[in-house]
């Protein structure tokens, strides 16, 4: 039975314990192992009864004392559990496992020095066990010492392979994910969000719910990561525990778009503990799952927002609810923002192999936009959106290594718009729109020790109708997307990770008003490589062609990143995307780290040309970034210096909504983070930005398209002070100042259109219970 537990075969362990009880039900060892099976299977009450029965026969049974202490802790009786763990340590003073969880209980009760002593003793008792090093790192993270935590995690990683003696492949993968989650949190705290994302993404096979949500959180700080973020959050629903606290509701997929701070207010990596109790890893029994969490933001520029999230559930059934409202007047008449969201999720897991979830989301938005600002006929728009999205997901495990996933999504949206053009006096107009989208996907997954495969088919259909002020339809468009794909992730050796795929896709756009249509049919190859020549160097290469899915909330089960590089952008829907990317990072000694990335993306969008034939309009974006990080171990500072270069080229034959023809952005950034104490953290980011480009406009005398040049420069400062007043609450106050008052460059910062100009001061309070 114990051997079955090491392989995560709980059902087999139960059967074997039953046989042992038939042979000798009164034997203390039999009773203790039966309690262990109950404990790992999530039943602490019968586990406690079994351990107490074993102790009646042998009060010095260290295994039963350890199990009873863990059962008490799972039941919320941490002080009583610690007393039993102390008794177990007295009965077996050299047992590293007992010392490890004694330290874990001491840390849970705030006894930091006693916990460190217990973990040091465990490290000496079993020098090959990584777990006391991991718990020491988690304690250092809580104490705002990420550099110390990084060293402890490296010690844990060096010992992880030793656990293969008593851990099956599935549990070893969970151990690896757990270490990666903690290392990613260290990197995030030190200001290396992109590296933290790579740390979580660079592992083949299925990731647990917490790892997927952690990846999604880290994308809050990355431009153009919102589509991938939503896809990751959607995938996390397939293996989340019933009643899990819903993810943060984020309108743009980036907290910066709402608060004005470049540091995400709720983007901290979470789920740093084990996701399930397992043989010789009982950390999940100590978890304190927040069932209710609330945060509130208040700032200048008539800015305010609040969010409340609630989760409740059992082993088989759970419900999650989330609500958010964010309001801002911005700095001008068409920079307003008034968004209301709510989401409900119901999860049902009747057996371990089958899980179903249904989610319902409502999104009500009022916001202002500026369209074609360089054209004489440019205009401002005040837009109201009302969307309802329903999703149904089903996961069924055929074996330990094979599973089926199905997803169905439906979305209905209504829109009302009021427009004001740039003429004098301005002309006012209005129209309305309604749209619907439906998507279905079926996927088969298979995984092994060092590889994983995915096979899937998907179809999405959406329809949009726009009407003028009298209600007459002026456009009526239908989009149909179909995709079939196969993907492989493999780690052939310690130096290489491969991510390859091949798909076939078709995009149909049918214009019912003018009885015309466009289409794209393509093969969709993908290739990604992560090369690790040594432990301090990573090189990432990716090349791909893909198609987006329009209008269903990025409902896709296909992999969303390749070689740790985000593939999808929010505006890739109904387009053909060609892209290549190269990235690398290297640790330079103990205090210095350098990372770099270059990427080229080209998107093609079909439309009917002036002669009636189909042509492709295009956009090309070239991006590069070089960053140097200083993270010394001996003091509580982290400093990053980065250079960004971005070049955008739009098809000059097609009018861009932001009037940009060509644009070149150069940005230098300096970020400083000071871990002042266990409770206080100070962060600041300063950037100097220069923009050169040409706009698309119209010569009113000849009615020819012209391309006037423009240039601008502006500095931007973000600073915030964070106070962790207890383990579960934080208060953050910050200020942002951007000095550019003349031009809003949509392509520079799409995720943050509300506060690209002026000054914003804000405060955020977060609590959970």
XYZ file of C-alpha atoms in Angstrom:
769
model
C 0.000 0.000 0.000
C 2.830 2.396 0.790
C 4.439 1.562 -2.558
C 1.140 2.335 -4.299
C 1.037 5.708 -2.507
C 4.499 6.547 -3.842
C 3.119 6.067 -7.363
C 0.039 8.189 -6.587
C -2.229 5.140 -6.955
C -4.647 5.979 -4.148
C -7.362 3.521 -5.172
C -4.879 0.635 -5.278
C -3.500 1.685 -1.884
C -7.006 1.552 -0.382
C -7.520 -1.969 -1.715
C -4.160 -3.163 -0.415
C -4.774 -1.701 3.041
C -8.077 -3.572 3.066
C -6.200 -6.823 2.468
C -3.701 -5.989 5.207
C -6.539 -5.279 7.638
C -8.046 -8.687 6.843
C -4.701 -10.283 7.689
C -4.074 -8.378 10.956
C -6.349 -5.393 11.633
C -4.898 -4.815 15.118
C -1.270 -4.428 13.999
C -0.183 -0.813 14.733
C 1.725 -0.545 11.452
C -1.350 -1.628 9.490
C -3.479 0.911 11.339
C -0.931 3.706 10.784
C -0.677 3.046 7.037
C -4.475 2.956 6.744
C -4.530 6.380 8.391
C -1.915 7.557 5.910
C -4.106 6.426 2.996
C -7.083 8.305 4.472
C -4.929 11.421 4.954
C -3.555 11.487 1.406
C -7.010 10.720 0.014
C -8.380 13.881 1.635
C -10.259 12.386 4.621
C -8.640 13.788 7.780
C -11.341 12.651 10.268
C -11.003 8.880 9.669
C -7.239 9.390 9.386
C -7.171 10.964 12.836
C -9.217 8.079 14.264
C -6.835 5.512 12.754
C -3.722 7.219 14.110
C -5.280 7.528 17.577
C -6.113 3.801 17.509
C -2.505 2.983 16.607
C -1.238 5.161 19.443
C -3.474 3.353 21.982
C -1.458 0.237 21.178
C 1.938 1.990 20.954
C 2.081 5.566 22.332
C 5.629 5.989 20.951
C 4.773 5.080 17.350
C 6.538 7.913 15.479
C 4.694 7.232 12.205
C 1.316 7.442 13.932
C 2.337 10.573 15.856
C 3.443 12.242 12.608
C 0.193 11.256 10.901
C -1.942 12.468 13.825
C -0.135 15.803 13.845
C -0.704 16.244 10.121
C -4.381 15.269 10.457
C -4.886 17.874 13.208
C -3.249 20.517 11.013
C -5.514 19.602 8.082
C -8.495 20.035 10.424
C -7.255 23.520 11.356
C -5.833 22.612 14.777
C -2.288 23.797 14.083
C -1.220 24.142 17.736
C -2.450 20.638 18.608
C -0.807 19.283 15.461
C 2.503 20.857 16.400
C 2.414 19.166 19.808
C 2.014 15.753 18.142
C 4.870 16.545 15.733
C 7.089 17.415 18.700
C 6.164 14.085 20.295
C 7.004 12.305 17.032
C 10.398 14.043 16.975
C 11.056 12.894 20.550
C 10.124 9.326 19.592
C 12.385 9.386 16.520
C 14.867 12.300 16.880
C 16.805 11.631 13.665
C 13.828 11.488 11.307
C 14.238 14.228 8.664
C 10.617 13.959 7.511
C 9.302 14.682 11.008
C 11.737 17.580 11.463
C 10.688 19.030 8.090
C 6.993 19.203 8.991
C 7.678 20.285 12.546
C 9.451 23.273 10.992
C 6.525 23.771 8.636
C 4.106 23.990 11.568
C 6.408 26.385 13.413
C 6.604 28.634 10.388
C 2.797 28.535 10.080
C 2.507 29.757 13.679
C 5.035 32.559 13.162
C 7.896 30.851 15.009
C 10.483 31.753 12.387
C 13.688 31.005 14.311
C 12.403 27.643 15.575
C 11.408 26.711 12.017
C 14.882 27.516 10.705
C 16.415 25.359 13.441
C 14.159 22.414 12.555
C 14.954 22.691 8.838
C 18.702 22.877 9.481
C 18.407 19.712 11.548
C 16.408 18.023 8.762
C 19.041 19.041 6.196
C 21.741 17.437 8.345
C 19.675 14.305 9.016
C 18.976 13.729 5.289
C 21.330 15.795 3.103
C 19.622 14.548 -0.084
C 16.070 15.681 0.721
C 15.079 18.888 -1.175
C 11.930 19.645 0.861
C 13.476 21.379 3.919
C 15.384 23.620 1.509
C 12.133 24.399 -0.323
C 10.291 25.318 2.878
C 13.236 27.437 3.974
C 13.010 29.293 0.650
C 9.259 29.867 1.093
C 9.878 31.319 4.546
C 12.540 33.627 3.105
C 10.104 34.781 0.422
C 7.532 35.625 3.081
C 10.221 37.565 4.950
C 10.969 39.691 1.833
C 14.384 38.089 1.234
C 14.149 36.849 -2.374
C 17.926 36.605 -2.879
C 18.241 34.221 0.084
C 15.239 32.276 -1.225
C 16.935 31.905 -4.603
C 19.981 30.262 -3.002
C 17.813 27.861 -0.988
C 15.825 26.937 -4.117
C 19.037 26.161 -6.008
C 19.955 23.769 -3.171
C 16.514 22.157 -3.458
C 16.779 21.819 -7.247
C 20.154 20.119 -6.945
C 18.536 17.436 -4.753
C 15.282 16.903 -6.634
C 16.488 13.834 -8.574
C 17.039 11.914 -5.327
C 13.268 11.808 -4.780
C 12.866 9.409 -7.720
C 13.551 6.576 -5.266
C 10.098 6.966 -3.697
C 8.147 9.151 -6.152
C 6.440 8.060 -9.364
C 6.684 10.075 -12.583
C 3.490 12.014 -11.902
C 4.578 13.091 -8.420
C 8.080 13.969 -9.644
C 6.478 16.297 -12.206
C 4.489 17.952 -9.427
C 7.674 18.367 -7.383
C 9.329 20.056 -10.371
C 6.343 22.378 -10.886
C 6.362 23.294 -7.208
C 10.035 24.279 -7.315
C 9.502 26.223 -10.542
C 6.585 28.151 -9.040
C 8.724 29.275 -6.112
C 11.688 30.156 -8.333
C 9.342 32.143 -10.595
C 8.106 34.089 -7.581
C 11.715 34.920 -6.675
C 12.336 36.177 -10.201
C 9.106 38.178 -10.181
C 9.977 39.857 -6.915
C 13.381 40.745 -8.350
C 11.744 42.411 -11.357
C 12.308 39.705 -14.005
C 8.728 38.889 -15.008
C 9.692 37.576 -18.450
C 12.205 35.134 -16.947
C 9.633 34.042 -14.386
C 7.240 33.247 -17.237
C 9.954 31.193 -18.965
C 10.632 29.302 -15.739
C 6.999 28.204 -15.555
C 6.540 27.620 -19.283
C 9.748 25.645 -19.947
C 8.383 22.255 -18.918
C 6.595 19.753 -21.153
C 3.308 18.096 -20.332
C 0.246 19.113 -18.410
C 0.679 21.828 -15.798
C -1.463 22.000 -12.691
C -4.042 24.712 -12.217
C -1.795 26.879 -10.030
C 1.075 26.838 -12.554
C -1.238 27.905 -15.385
C -2.695 30.714 -13.298
C 0.803 31.804 -12.297
C 1.792 32.037 -15.962
C -1.335 34.075 -16.622
C -0.553 36.452 -13.739
C 2.938 37.065 -15.075
C 1.537 38.098 -18.450
C -0.089 41.095 -16.763
C 3.243 42.872 -17.066
C 3.902 41.914 -20.694
C 2.587 43.853 -23.674
C 0.311 41.928 -26.003
C -0.007 39.083 -23.534
C -3.702 39.456 -22.755
C -4.938 36.835 -25.236
C -2.511 34.223 -23.946
C -3.433 35.185 -20.391
C -7.122 34.514 -20.951
C -6.355 31.213 -22.677
C -4.160 30.087 -19.766
C -6.846 30.990 -17.243
C -9.403 29.073 -19.280
C -7.163 25.987 -19.411
C -6.592 26.171 -15.656
C -10.326 25.571 -15.143
C -9.963 22.024 -16.452
C -7.941 20.859 -13.451
C -8.839 23.363 -10.743
C -10.189 22.085 -7.446
C -13.944 22.609 -7.015
C -14.600 25.890 -5.245
C -11.244 27.445 -6.104
C -11.127 31.218 -5.706
C -11.747 32.666 -9.201
C -8.937 34.493 -10.939
C -8.797 38.281 -10.867
C -11.178 39.909 -13.313
C -9.026 42.071 -15.546
C -10.527 44.068 -18.383
C -7.464 44.448 -20.573
C -5.582 41.437 -19.243
C -3.165 43.820 -17.539
C -3.575 45.442 -14.130
C -1.593 48.445 -15.371
C -4.429 49.309 -17.718
C -6.656 50.047 -14.758
C -4.528 51.383 -11.925
C -1.934 53.266 -13.923
C 0.917 51.430 -12.223
C 3.395 49.415 -14.266
C 3.694 47.019 -11.324
C 0.598 44.761 -11.397
C -1.444 45.267 -8.262
C -2.724 41.713 -8.133
C -0.237 39.934 -10.338
C 1.708 38.114 -7.622
C 2.470 34.495 -8.356
C 0.270 32.350 -6.119
C -0.085 28.686 -5.313
C 3.468 28.218 -4.047
C 2.496 25.111 -2.073
C 1.752 21.567 -3.198
C -1.546 21.047 -5.006
C -2.292 17.695 -3.373
C -1.077 15.646 -0.442
C 1.142 12.755 -1.521
C 3.555 10.254 -0.087
C 6.333 12.105 1.804
C 4.949 15.471 0.700
C 2.223 16.793 2.976
C 2.546 20.517 2.318
C -0.999 20.724 0.936
C -2.304 19.876 4.405
C -0.934 23.229 5.622
C -2.573 25.272 2.876
C -4.852 28.117 3.841
C -7.113 28.624 0.854
C -8.642 32.084 0.840
C -12.383 31.702 0.443
C -13.048 35.434 0.191
C -10.787 38.116 -1.211
C -11.434 41.803 -1.798
C -9.386 44.704 -3.067
C -10.145 48.358 -3.670
C -8.349 51.096 -5.608
C -8.716 54.844 -5.324
C -6.858 57.444 -7.346
C -6.825 60.868 -8.874
C -8.277 61.493 -12.346
C -11.631 60.430 -10.860
C -10.424 56.868 -10.641
C -11.820 54.131 -8.407
C -12.355 50.400 -8.491
C -13.170 47.422 -6.322
C -13.156 43.670 -6.712
C -14.622 40.873 -4.598
C -14.000 37.164 -5.177
C -15.557 34.232 -3.360
C -14.946 30.490 -3.544
C -16.641 27.629 -1.726
C -16.697 23.915 -2.381
C -16.145 20.322 -1.373
C -14.158 17.506 -2.964
C -16.789 17.071 -5.680
C -18.751 20.338 -6.094
C -17.737 23.975 -5.953
C -18.833 27.481 -6.860
C -16.768 30.597 -7.509
C -18.067 34.161 -7.855
C -16.229 37.344 -8.826
C -17.310 40.952 -9.346
C -15.359 44.019 -10.413
C -16.156 47.664 -11.181
C -13.616 50.185 -12.419
C -14.315 53.851 -13.175
C -12.090 56.635 -14.485
C -12.634 59.954 -16.207
C -9.092 59.947 -17.621
C -7.499 63.194 -18.810
C -9.827 64.135 -21.634
C -13.398 63.896 -22.889
C -12.784 60.632 -24.767
C -10.597 58.864 -22.215
C -13.436 57.803 -19.956
C -13.709 54.264 -18.667
C -16.615 52.688 -16.785
C -16.464 48.892 -16.689
C -18.509 46.377 -14.717
C -17.795 42.658 -14.752
C -19.034 39.630 -12.915
C -18.356 35.946 -13.319
C -19.793 32.761 -11.879
C -18.141 29.339 -12.151
C -19.597 25.993 -11.083
C -17.324 22.927 -10.974
C -18.299 19.300 -10.541
C -15.866 16.406 -10.115
C -17.984 13.284 -9.527
C -14.902 11.012 -9.723
C -11.176 11.686 -9.885
C -11.094 10.990 -13.618
C -13.915 13.332 -14.687
C -14.408 17.052 -14.187
C -16.941 19.488 -15.598
C -17.216 23.253 -15.284
C -19.639 25.857 -16.530
C -18.909 29.580 -16.386
C -20.999 32.656 -17.064
C -19.504 36.117 -17.465
C -21.097 39.511 -17.929
C -19.129 42.493 -19.186
C -20.607 46.015 -19.353
C -18.298 48.730 -20.615
C -18.452 52.405 -21.460
C -15.268 53.851 -22.897
C -13.974 56.505 -25.240
C -11.759 55.970 -28.292
C -10.084 58.188 -30.892
C -10.042 56.867 -34.479
C -7.757 58.030 -37.315
C -6.614 61.172 -35.431
C -4.407 62.425 -38.297
C -7.166 62.413 -40.927
C -9.444 65.421 -41.537
C -12.359 63.013 -41.153
C -11.024 61.430 -37.961
C -13.470 61.095 -35.113
C -13.963 60.395 -31.426
C -16.236 57.652 -30.233
C -18.094 56.989 -27.005
C -18.837 53.252 -27.003
C -21.065 51.098 -24.822
C -20.577 47.311 -24.872
C -22.695 44.667 -23.180
C -21.451 41.082 -23.475
C -22.544 37.750 -22.038
C -20.226 34.754 -22.332
C -21.103 31.160 -21.422
C -18.560 28.336 -21.435
C -18.880 24.613 -20.774
C -15.783 22.461 -20.302
C -15.358 18.720 -19.760
C -12.215 16.753 -18.936
C -12.111 12.963 -18.730
C -8.976 10.956 -17.955
C -8.880 7.707 -19.920
C -5.718 6.529 -18.098
C -3.044 8.215 -16.014
C -1.436 9.404 -19.265
C -4.398 9.998 -21.612
C -7.318 12.377 -21.421
C -10.018 14.035 -23.486
C -11.028 17.691 -23.212
C -14.013 19.412 -24.718
C -14.971 23.072 -24.683
C -18.049 24.906 -25.916
C -18.363 28.702 -25.787
C -21.069 31.178 -26.694
C -20.988 34.948 -26.612
C -23.648 37.620 -27.281
C -22.736 41.286 -27.487
C -24.736 44.475 -27.986
C -23.088 47.808 -28.730
C -24.172 51.442 -28.970
C -21.789 54.138 -30.217
C -21.899 57.931 -30.434
C -19.362 59.568 -32.753
C -18.077 63.112 -33.112
C -15.889 63.953 -36.108
C -13.128 66.573 -36.299
C -14.997 69.028 -38.540
C -15.996 72.501 -37.323
C -18.651 72.428 -36.050
C -18.369 68.688 -35.310
C -20.913 66.329 -36.801
C -22.588 63.965 -34.364
C -23.728 60.499 -35.416
C -24.603 57.217 -33.772
C -25.031 53.573 -34.621
C -25.582 50.269 -32.887
C -24.342 46.730 -33.341
C -25.120 43.219 -32.260
C -22.923 40.174 -32.565
C -22.861 36.545 -31.581
C -20.096 33.956 -31.544
C -20.013 30.225 -30.930
C -17.009 27.967 -30.592
C -16.487 24.247 -30.028
C -13.264 22.323 -29.547
C -12.336 18.707 -28.840
C -8.836 17.666 -27.846
C -7.003 14.445 -26.994
C -3.879 14.636 -24.809
C -1.218 12.021 -24.118
C 1.852 12.458 -21.917
C 4.890 10.457 -20.901
C 7.941 10.935 -18.705
C 9.540 13.559 -20.975
C 6.991 14.318 -23.682
C 3.387 15.324 -24.308
C 1.175 15.351 -27.398
C -2.054 17.182 -28.232
C -4.486 16.506 -31.072
C -7.461 18.790 -31.604
C -10.161 20.176 -33.873
C -11.922 23.507 -33.472
C -14.601 25.545 -35.186
C -15.756 29.080 -34.448
C -18.591 31.033 -36.062
C -19.388 34.691 -35.400
C -21.751 37.243 -36.917
C -21.776 41.027 -36.521
C -24.394 43.502 -37.743
C -23.972 47.314 -37.558
C -26.947 49.662 -37.890
C -27.241 53.410 -38.380
C -29.304 55.754 -36.197
C -32.524 54.721 -37.968
C -31.909 51.023 -37.354
C -31.025 50.162 -40.957
C -28.213 47.601 -41.274
C -25.088 49.048 -42.889
C -22.834 45.982 -42.471
C -23.577 42.307 -41.953
C -20.512 40.084 -41.644
C -19.990 36.433 -40.756
C -16.599 34.981 -39.779
C -15.928 31.231 -39.744
C -12.672 29.813 -38.382
C -11.747 26.130 -38.616
C -8.572 24.530 -37.324
C -7.143 21.029 -36.916
C -3.797 20.605 -35.197
C -1.278 18.243 -33.665
C 1.404 19.380 -31.217
C 4.384 17.719 -29.550
C 6.450 18.811 -26.574
C 9.546 16.767 -25.813
C 12.674 16.962 -23.688
C 15.093 14.538 -25.390
C 17.961 15.356 -23.024
C 19.049 17.837 -20.375
C 20.101 20.370 -23.006
C 17.081 20.528 -25.326
C 13.358 21.082 -25.200
C 11.354 20.868 -28.416
C 7.886 22.240 -29.107
C 6.552 21.440 -32.562
C 3.175 21.442 -34.222
C 1.390 21.258 -37.524
C -2.114 22.454 -38.217
C -4.490 23.299 -40.996
C -6.688 26.340 -40.777
C -9.290 28.195 -42.777
C -10.726 31.683 -42.321
C -13.930 32.677 -44.110
C -15.289 36.239 -44.041
C -18.696 36.585 -45.677
C -20.047 40.098 -46.271
C -23.802 39.561 -46.612
C -24.574 43.200 -47.449
C -22.458 43.185 -50.600
C -22.574 39.411 -51.257
C -18.786 39.190 -51.282
C -16.407 37.065 -49.297
C -12.723 36.573 -48.501
C -10.898 33.552 -47.218
C -7.476 32.234 -46.205
C -6.571 28.530 -46.197
C -3.087 27.619 -44.954
C -0.962 24.956 -43.350
C 0.123 26.178 -39.906
C 3.596 24.932 -38.900
C 5.165 25.669 -35.509
C 8.628 25.022 -34.114
C 10.175 26.052 -30.815
C 13.487 25.106 -29.202
C 14.895 25.809 -25.750
C 18.649 25.123 -25.612
C 20.332 25.001 -22.192
C 24.072 24.477 -22.711
C 24.709 24.949 -18.982
C 22.736 25.670 -15.838
C 23.013 29.461 -16.190
C 22.208 29.894 -19.890
C 18.974 29.559 -21.873
C 18.519 30.175 -25.600
C 14.994 30.186 -27.064
C 14.055 30.049 -30.716
C 10.531 30.012 -32.155
C 8.984 30.260 -35.605
C 5.301 29.859 -36.353
C 2.328 30.565 -38.530
C -1.105 30.763 -36.956
C -4.677 32.027 -37.132
C -6.693 33.679 -34.397
C -10.191 32.846 -33.225
C -12.548 35.823 -33.201
C -15.183 36.785 -30.712
C -15.309 33.953 -28.184
C -12.980 35.141 -25.462
C -9.920 33.308 -26.790
C -11.558 29.956 -26.135
C -8.746 27.674 -27.224
C -7.060 24.586 -25.797
C -4.112 24.808 -28.187
C -0.753 25.740 -26.615
C -0.570 29.496 -26.132
C 3.204 29.892 -25.927
C 6.082 28.415 -27.844
C 9.573 28.202 -26.327
C 8.282 30.458 -23.561
C 7.455 33.208 -26.081
C 3.868 34.441 -26.162
C 2.284 33.730 -29.528
C -1.055 35.514 -29.579
C -1.957 39.188 -29.537
C -5.419 40.528 -28.873
C -5.894 41.777 -32.433
C -4.707 38.590 -34.191
C -8.282 37.331 -34.611
C -9.263 36.525 -38.219
C -5.710 37.175 -39.391
C -2.834 35.096 -40.674
C 0.229 35.553 -38.460
C 3.837 34.803 -39.477
C 6.465 35.261 -36.772
C 9.968 34.382 -35.645
C 11.567 35.102 -32.286
C 14.931 34.578 -30.612
C 15.616 35.064 -26.918
C 18.407 34.314 -24.472
C 19.321 34.857 -20.843
C 22.485 34.178 -18.896
C 23.498 34.495 -15.259
C 26.744 36.483 -15.017
C 28.121 35.510 -11.641
C 25.948 35.528 -8.545
C 24.662 39.106 -8.856
C 24.275 39.865 -12.564
C 21.805 38.575 -15.138
C 21.372 39.567 -18.771
C 18.456 38.738 -21.060
C 17.598 39.713 -24.609
C 14.891 39.056 -27.184
C 14.171 39.956 -30.803
C 10.947 39.211 -32.645
C 9.371 39.865 -36.035
C 5.635 39.536 -36.608
C 3.704 40.009 -39.812
C -0.079 39.789 -39.966
C -2.150 39.470 -43.131
C -5.833 40.404 -43.281
C -7.856 39.661 -46.458
C -10.261 42.189 -47.966
C -11.854 43.004 -51.330
C -9.671 45.298 -53.416
C -10.808 48.166 -55.677
C -10.945 45.832 -58.680
C -13.086 43.271 -56.888
C -10.368 40.694 -56.252
C -9.100 39.527 -52.865
C -5.914 41.131 -51.568
C -4.087 40.996 -48.234
C -3.414 44.059 -46.130
C -0.505 43.679 -43.774
C 1.257 44.981 -40.696
C 4.805 44.229 -39.593
C 6.175 44.737 -36.089
C 9.869 44.312 -35.198
C 10.681 44.325 -31.502
C 13.925 43.939 -29.580
C 14.828 44.198 -25.918
C 18.061 44.024 -23.937
C 18.035 44.072 -20.132
C 20.696 43.858 -17.441
C 19.668 42.944 -13.893
C 21.701 43.466 -10.724
C 20.505 41.257 -7.877
C 23.220 41.088 -5.208
C 22.836 38.485 -2.502
C 24.346 40.580 0.255
C 21.895 43.513 0.245
C 18.149 44.028 -0.278
C 18.300 45.790 -3.654
C 17.384 44.772 -7.186
C 18.138 47.056 -10.142
C 17.321 46.563 -13.829
C 18.417 48.583 -16.851
C 16.647 47.868 -20.148
C 16.531 49.127 -23.719
C 13.495 48.579 -25.976
C 13.333 49.174 -29.703
C 10.089 48.772 -31.660
C 9.420 49.414 -35.345
C 5.905 49.283 -36.821
C 5.056 49.343 -40.512
C 1.428 49.355 -41.647
C 0.305 48.686 -45.186
C 0.264 52.199 -46.749
C -2.629 51.104 -48.983
C -4.891 50.494 -45.980
C -6.024 53.151 -43.492
C -4.911 52.396 -39.932
C -7.365 53.303 -37.183
C -4.554 54.942 -35.182
C -3.275 56.834 -38.298
C 0.199 55.292 -37.894
C 2.019 54.518 -41.144
C 5.502 53.883 -39.737
C 6.641 54.264 -36.171
C 9.947 53.781 -34.356
C 9.970 53.738 -30.559
C 13.180 53.766 -28.520
C 12.860 53.468 -24.764
C 15.416 53.299 -21.958
C 14.163 52.077 -18.587
C 15.616 52.001 -15.091
C 13.808 49.948 -12.416
C 14.762 49.807 -8.746
C 13.250 47.667 -6.002
C 14.194 47.919 -2.317
C 13.138 45.221 0.150
C 13.267 47.511 3.149
C 11.994 44.966 5.706
C 9.721 41.958 6.013
C 6.709 44.264 5.608
C 7.878 47.141 3.379
C 8.848 47.189 -0.299
C 9.633 50.258 -2.416
C 9.575 50.113 -6.239
C 10.327 52.705 -8.880
C 10.594 52.700 -12.674
C 11.787 55.586 -14.833
C 11.798 55.558 -18.621
C 12.901 57.920 -21.364
C 10.982 57.462 -24.620
C 11.579 58.785 -28.121
C 9.130 58.287 -30.997
C 9.680 58.928 -34.707
C 7.239 58.096 -37.457
C 4.888 59.059 -40.232
C 1.122 59.289 -40.146
C -1.483 58.465 -42.730
C -3.511 61.514 -43.698
C -5.351 63.076 -46.643
C -4.554 66.110 -48.773
C -7.941 67.848 -49.143
C -6.836 69.684 -52.303
C -5.847 66.562 -54.255
C -7.531 63.901 -52.126
C -4.303 61.898 -52.210
C -2.960 60.026 -49.211
C -0.012 61.822 -47.619
C 2.435 60.767 -44.920
C 3.418 63.692 -42.656
C 6.258 62.992 -40.226
C 6.012 63.316 -36.459
C 8.343 62.913 -33.507
C 8.031 63.208 -29.784
C 9.846 62.472 -26.565
C 8.597 62.017 -23.048
C 9.739 60.725 -19.685
C 7.623 58.523 -17.485
C 7.928 57.709 -13.789
C 6.152 55.032 -11.768
C 6.754 54.581 -8.057
C 4.917 52.677 -5.336
C 5.251 51.747 -1.682
C 3.807 48.431 -0.478
C 3.094 47.422 3.117
C 2.265 43.810 4.024
C 0.524 44.379 7.341
C -0.096 40.642 7.783
C 0.428 37.445 5.813
C -2.803 37.898 3.886
C -3.219 41.646 3.468
C -1.338 44.445 1.712
C -1.628 48.180 1.158
C 0.014 49.857 -1.841
C 0.262 53.559 -2.671
C 1.801 54.877 -5.864
C 2.128 57.641 -8.393
C 2.597 57.707 -12.137
C 3.666 60.696 -14.179
C 3.896 60.812 -17.974
C 4.940 64.173 -19.373
C 3.757 63.792 -22.964
C 0.672 65.996 -23.477
C 0.471 66.131 -27.257
C -0.184 62.787 -28.901
C -1.577 59.457 -27.794
C 0.422 56.723 -29.520
C -1.938 53.785 -29.501
C 0.672 51.276 -30.622
C 3.151 52.227 -27.901
C 1.055 51.073 -25.006
C -2.155 49.418 -26.116
C -2.817 47.914 -22.719
C -2.696 51.268 -20.994
C -4.700 53.793 -23.025
C -6.297 55.595 -20.097
C -3.276 57.212 -18.461
C -0.688 57.701 -21.188
C -0.752 61.420 -20.325
C -0.833 63.398 -17.105
C -0.324 62.281 -13.520
C -2.125 59.626 -11.523
C -1.818 59.011 -7.775
C -3.532 55.916 -6.402
C -3.849 53.594 -3.419
C -4.848 49.937 -3.321
C -5.951 47.802 -0.353
C -6.176 44.017 -0.526
C -7.579 41.591 2.066
C -8.563 37.941 2.161
C -10.224 35.601 4.603
